[in-house]
Short mmCIF file of C-alpha atoms in Angstrom, two decimals:
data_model
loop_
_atom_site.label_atom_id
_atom_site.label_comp_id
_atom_site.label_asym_id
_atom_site.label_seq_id
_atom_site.Cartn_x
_atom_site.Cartn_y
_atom_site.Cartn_z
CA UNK L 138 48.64 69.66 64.36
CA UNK L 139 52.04 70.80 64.16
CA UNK L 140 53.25 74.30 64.48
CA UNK L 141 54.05 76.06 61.09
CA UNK L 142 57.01 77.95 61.51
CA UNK L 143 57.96 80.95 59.09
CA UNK L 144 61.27 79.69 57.20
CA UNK L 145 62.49 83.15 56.90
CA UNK L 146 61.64 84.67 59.85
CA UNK L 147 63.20 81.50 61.81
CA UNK L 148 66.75 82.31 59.94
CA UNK L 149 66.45 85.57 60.73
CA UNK L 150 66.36 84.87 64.78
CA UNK L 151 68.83 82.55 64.45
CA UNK L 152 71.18 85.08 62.80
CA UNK L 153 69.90 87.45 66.15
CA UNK L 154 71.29 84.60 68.35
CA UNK L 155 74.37 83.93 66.85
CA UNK L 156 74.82 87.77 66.76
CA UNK L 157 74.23 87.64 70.73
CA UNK L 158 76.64 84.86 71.27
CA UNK L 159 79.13 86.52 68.98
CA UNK L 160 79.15 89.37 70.96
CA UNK L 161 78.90 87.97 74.39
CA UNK L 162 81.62 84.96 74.25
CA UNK L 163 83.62 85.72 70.96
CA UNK L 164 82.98 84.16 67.02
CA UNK L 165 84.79 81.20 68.22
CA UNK L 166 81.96 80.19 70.66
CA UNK L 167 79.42 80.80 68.03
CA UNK L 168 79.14 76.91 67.45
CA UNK L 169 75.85 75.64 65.67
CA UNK L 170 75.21 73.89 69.21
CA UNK L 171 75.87 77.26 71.07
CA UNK L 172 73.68 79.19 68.62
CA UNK L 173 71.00 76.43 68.80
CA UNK L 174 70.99 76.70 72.69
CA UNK L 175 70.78 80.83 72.78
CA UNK L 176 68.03 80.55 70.18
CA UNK L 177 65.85 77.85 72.71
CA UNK L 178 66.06 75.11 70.30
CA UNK L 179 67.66 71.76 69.39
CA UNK L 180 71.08 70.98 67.37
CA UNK L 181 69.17 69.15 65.16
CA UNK L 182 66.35 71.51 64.62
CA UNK L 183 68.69 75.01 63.84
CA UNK L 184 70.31 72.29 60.91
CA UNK L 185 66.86 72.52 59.60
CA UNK L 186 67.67 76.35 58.75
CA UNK L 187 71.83 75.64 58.26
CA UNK L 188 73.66 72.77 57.68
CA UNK L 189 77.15 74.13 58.82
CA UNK L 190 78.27 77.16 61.35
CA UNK L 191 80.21 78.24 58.67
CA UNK L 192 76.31 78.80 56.65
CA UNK L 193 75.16 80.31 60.02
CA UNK L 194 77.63 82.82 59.93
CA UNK L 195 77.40 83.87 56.01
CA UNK L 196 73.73 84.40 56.68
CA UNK L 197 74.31 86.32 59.65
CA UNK L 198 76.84 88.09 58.06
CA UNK L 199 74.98 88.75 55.36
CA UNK L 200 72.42 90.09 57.51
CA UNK L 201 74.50 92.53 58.90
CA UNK L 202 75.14 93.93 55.34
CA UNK L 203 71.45 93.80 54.35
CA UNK L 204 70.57 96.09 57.58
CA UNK L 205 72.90 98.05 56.67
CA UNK L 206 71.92 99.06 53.54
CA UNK L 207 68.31 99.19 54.04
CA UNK L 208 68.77 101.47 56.58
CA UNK L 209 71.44 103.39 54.42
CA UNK L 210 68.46 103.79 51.61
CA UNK L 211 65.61 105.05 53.39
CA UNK L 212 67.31 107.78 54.45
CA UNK L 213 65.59 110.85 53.35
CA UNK L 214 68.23 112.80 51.31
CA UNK L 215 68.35 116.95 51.00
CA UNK L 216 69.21 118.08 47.86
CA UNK L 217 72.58 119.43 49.29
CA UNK L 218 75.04 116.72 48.92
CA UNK L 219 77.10 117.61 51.51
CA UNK L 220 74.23 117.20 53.78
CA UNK L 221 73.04 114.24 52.15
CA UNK L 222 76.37 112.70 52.83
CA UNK L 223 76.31 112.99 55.92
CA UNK L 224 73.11 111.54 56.69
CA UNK L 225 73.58 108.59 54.92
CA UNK L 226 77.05 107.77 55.77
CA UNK L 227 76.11 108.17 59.65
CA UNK L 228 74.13 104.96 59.25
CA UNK L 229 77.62 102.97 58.75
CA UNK L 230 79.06 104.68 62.22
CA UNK L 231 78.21 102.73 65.15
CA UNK L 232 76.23 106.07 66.58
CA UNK L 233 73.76 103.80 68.79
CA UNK L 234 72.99 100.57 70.40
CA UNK L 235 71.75 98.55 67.09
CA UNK L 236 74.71 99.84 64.87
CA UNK L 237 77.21 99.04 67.79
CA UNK L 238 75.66 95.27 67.67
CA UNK L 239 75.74 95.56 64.23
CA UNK L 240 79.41 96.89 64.24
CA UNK L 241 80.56 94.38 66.85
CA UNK L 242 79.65 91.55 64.96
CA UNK L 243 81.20 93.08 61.67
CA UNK L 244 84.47 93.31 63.50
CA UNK L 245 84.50 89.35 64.96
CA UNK L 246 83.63 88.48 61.37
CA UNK L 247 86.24 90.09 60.17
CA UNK L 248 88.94 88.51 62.31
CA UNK L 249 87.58 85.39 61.44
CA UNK L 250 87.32 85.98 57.68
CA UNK L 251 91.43 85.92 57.69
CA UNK L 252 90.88 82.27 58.23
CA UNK L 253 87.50 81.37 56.61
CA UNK L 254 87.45 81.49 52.40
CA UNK L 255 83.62 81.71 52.74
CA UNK L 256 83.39 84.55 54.60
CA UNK L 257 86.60 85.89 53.46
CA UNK L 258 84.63 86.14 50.20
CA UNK L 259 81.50 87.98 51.84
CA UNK L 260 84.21 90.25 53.30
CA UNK L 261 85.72 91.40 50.22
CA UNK L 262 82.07 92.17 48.61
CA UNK L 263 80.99 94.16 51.97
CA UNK L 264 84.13 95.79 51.40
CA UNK L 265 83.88 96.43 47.53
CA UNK L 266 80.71 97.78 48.16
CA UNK L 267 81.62 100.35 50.85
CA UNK L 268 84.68 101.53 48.25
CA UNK L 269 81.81 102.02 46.07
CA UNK L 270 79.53 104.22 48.25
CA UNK L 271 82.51 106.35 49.03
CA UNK L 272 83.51 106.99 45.66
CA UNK L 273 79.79 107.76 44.93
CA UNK L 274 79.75 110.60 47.64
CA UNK L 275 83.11 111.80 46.69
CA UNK L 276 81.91 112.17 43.33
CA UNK L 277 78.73 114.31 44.18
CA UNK L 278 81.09 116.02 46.70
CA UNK L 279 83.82 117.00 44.62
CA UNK L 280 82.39 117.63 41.39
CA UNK L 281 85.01 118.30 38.27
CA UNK L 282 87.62 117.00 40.83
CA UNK L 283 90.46 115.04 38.43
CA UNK L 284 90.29 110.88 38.56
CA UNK L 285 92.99 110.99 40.49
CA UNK L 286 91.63 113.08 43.24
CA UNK L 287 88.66 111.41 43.13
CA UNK L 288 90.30 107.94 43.84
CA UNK L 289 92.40 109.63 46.53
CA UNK L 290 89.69 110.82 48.40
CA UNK L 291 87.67 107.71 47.57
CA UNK L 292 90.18 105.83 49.48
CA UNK L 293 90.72 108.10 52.39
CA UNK L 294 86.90 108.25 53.23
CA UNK L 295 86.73 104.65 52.98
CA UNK L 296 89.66 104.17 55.20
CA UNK L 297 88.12 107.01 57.89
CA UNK L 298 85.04 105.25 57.79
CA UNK L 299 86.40 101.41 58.45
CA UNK L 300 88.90 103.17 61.11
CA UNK L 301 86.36 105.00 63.07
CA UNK L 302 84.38 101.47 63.02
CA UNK L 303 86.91 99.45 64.35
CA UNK L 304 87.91 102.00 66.85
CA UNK L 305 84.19 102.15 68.04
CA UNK L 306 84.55 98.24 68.53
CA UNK L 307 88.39 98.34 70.42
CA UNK L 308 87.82 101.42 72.60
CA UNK L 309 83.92 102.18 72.86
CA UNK L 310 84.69 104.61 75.92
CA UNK L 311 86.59 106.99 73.48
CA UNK L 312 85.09 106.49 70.06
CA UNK L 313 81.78 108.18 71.57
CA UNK L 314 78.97 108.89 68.95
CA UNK L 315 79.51 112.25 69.27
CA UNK L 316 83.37 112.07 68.04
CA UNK L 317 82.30 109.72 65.87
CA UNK L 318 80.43 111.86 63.68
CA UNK L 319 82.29 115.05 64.11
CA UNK L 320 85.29 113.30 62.54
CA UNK L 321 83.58 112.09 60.08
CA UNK L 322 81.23 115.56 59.13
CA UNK L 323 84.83 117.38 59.32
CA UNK L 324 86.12 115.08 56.59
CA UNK L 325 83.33 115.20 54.40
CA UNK L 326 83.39 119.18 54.85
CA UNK L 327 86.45 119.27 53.52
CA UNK L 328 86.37 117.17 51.09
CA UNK L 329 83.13 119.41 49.99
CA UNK L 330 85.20 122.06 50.40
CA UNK L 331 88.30 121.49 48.00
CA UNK L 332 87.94 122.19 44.68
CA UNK L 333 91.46 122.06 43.09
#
């Protein structure tokens, strides 16, 4: 009788493998054959679950988004937005070993979305909804504050929060959890804290 094999659950490991090749050899090595062999199974059989690497990649991309956010959401949120804030937005800091994977693999993606419509696509929607979340907190954060300061600081928590990212990626020696989230607590204290 031949094994029955969870659909889902088999994508979902095959995501985890291209994640580990991605982050051991580079997105350039992350070849459906490559994949396939990290993952302990056939060419042929990982085109059962995606046709092209560039469909390997979305879904693991996508992936990375989806953790993201779920994590993101069950967050359990004090009534003090200030605090809130910072809970929540410390699940899009690499602060420990599955963000860093998570945050290494968003980086390679995003050198390789410059070149790849597909995922330059998924790019722009990870990155529409990040401008989103900020301007969310900076709106329960700086209550009354004019459109215009609200779009400012919008776009300067949004660029912190990418920056600190792709620092943690380059120089993982320096961009230690710890400075990580002082930086970003700082910012988001005083962006609690203005109110002209």
């Amino acid at each position: 009788m031949p094994k029955v094999v969870d659909r889902d659950q088999r994508r979902l490991e095959l995501a985890r493998a291209a994640w580990r090749v991605i982050r051991r050899d580079g997105i350039e090595r992350a070849s459906v054959r490559e994949v396939a062999r990290e993952a302990g199974l056939s060419t042929g059989s990982l085109r059962h679950y995606f046709g092209t690497q560039s469909e390997l990649l979305i879904f693991a991309m996508r992936n990375v988004m989806e953790q993201v956010e779920r994590r993101a959401a069950a967050v359990q949120r004090p009534n003090d937005p200030l605090a809130a804030a910072k809970l929540v937005l410390a699940e899009l800091l690499p602060l420990d070993d599955e963000r860093r994977a998570e945050n290494e693999v968003w980086v390679a993606f995003m050198a390789r979305a410059m070149v790849d419509p597909p995922l330059g696509s998924l790019r722009d929607e990870a990155y529409d909804r990040l401008r989103e979340a900020c301007a969310r907190w900076v709106s329960a954060l700086l209550p009354g504050g004019s459109e215009a300061q609200l779009q400012l600081e919008s776009e300067r928590l949004f660029a912190l929060i990418d920056g600190l990212a792709l620092h943690a990626a380059m120089r993982p020696a320096s961009a230690t959890a710890a400075r990580l989230s002082a930086v970003m607590f700082h910012h988001l204290e005083q962006i609690a804290g203005r109110r002209n």
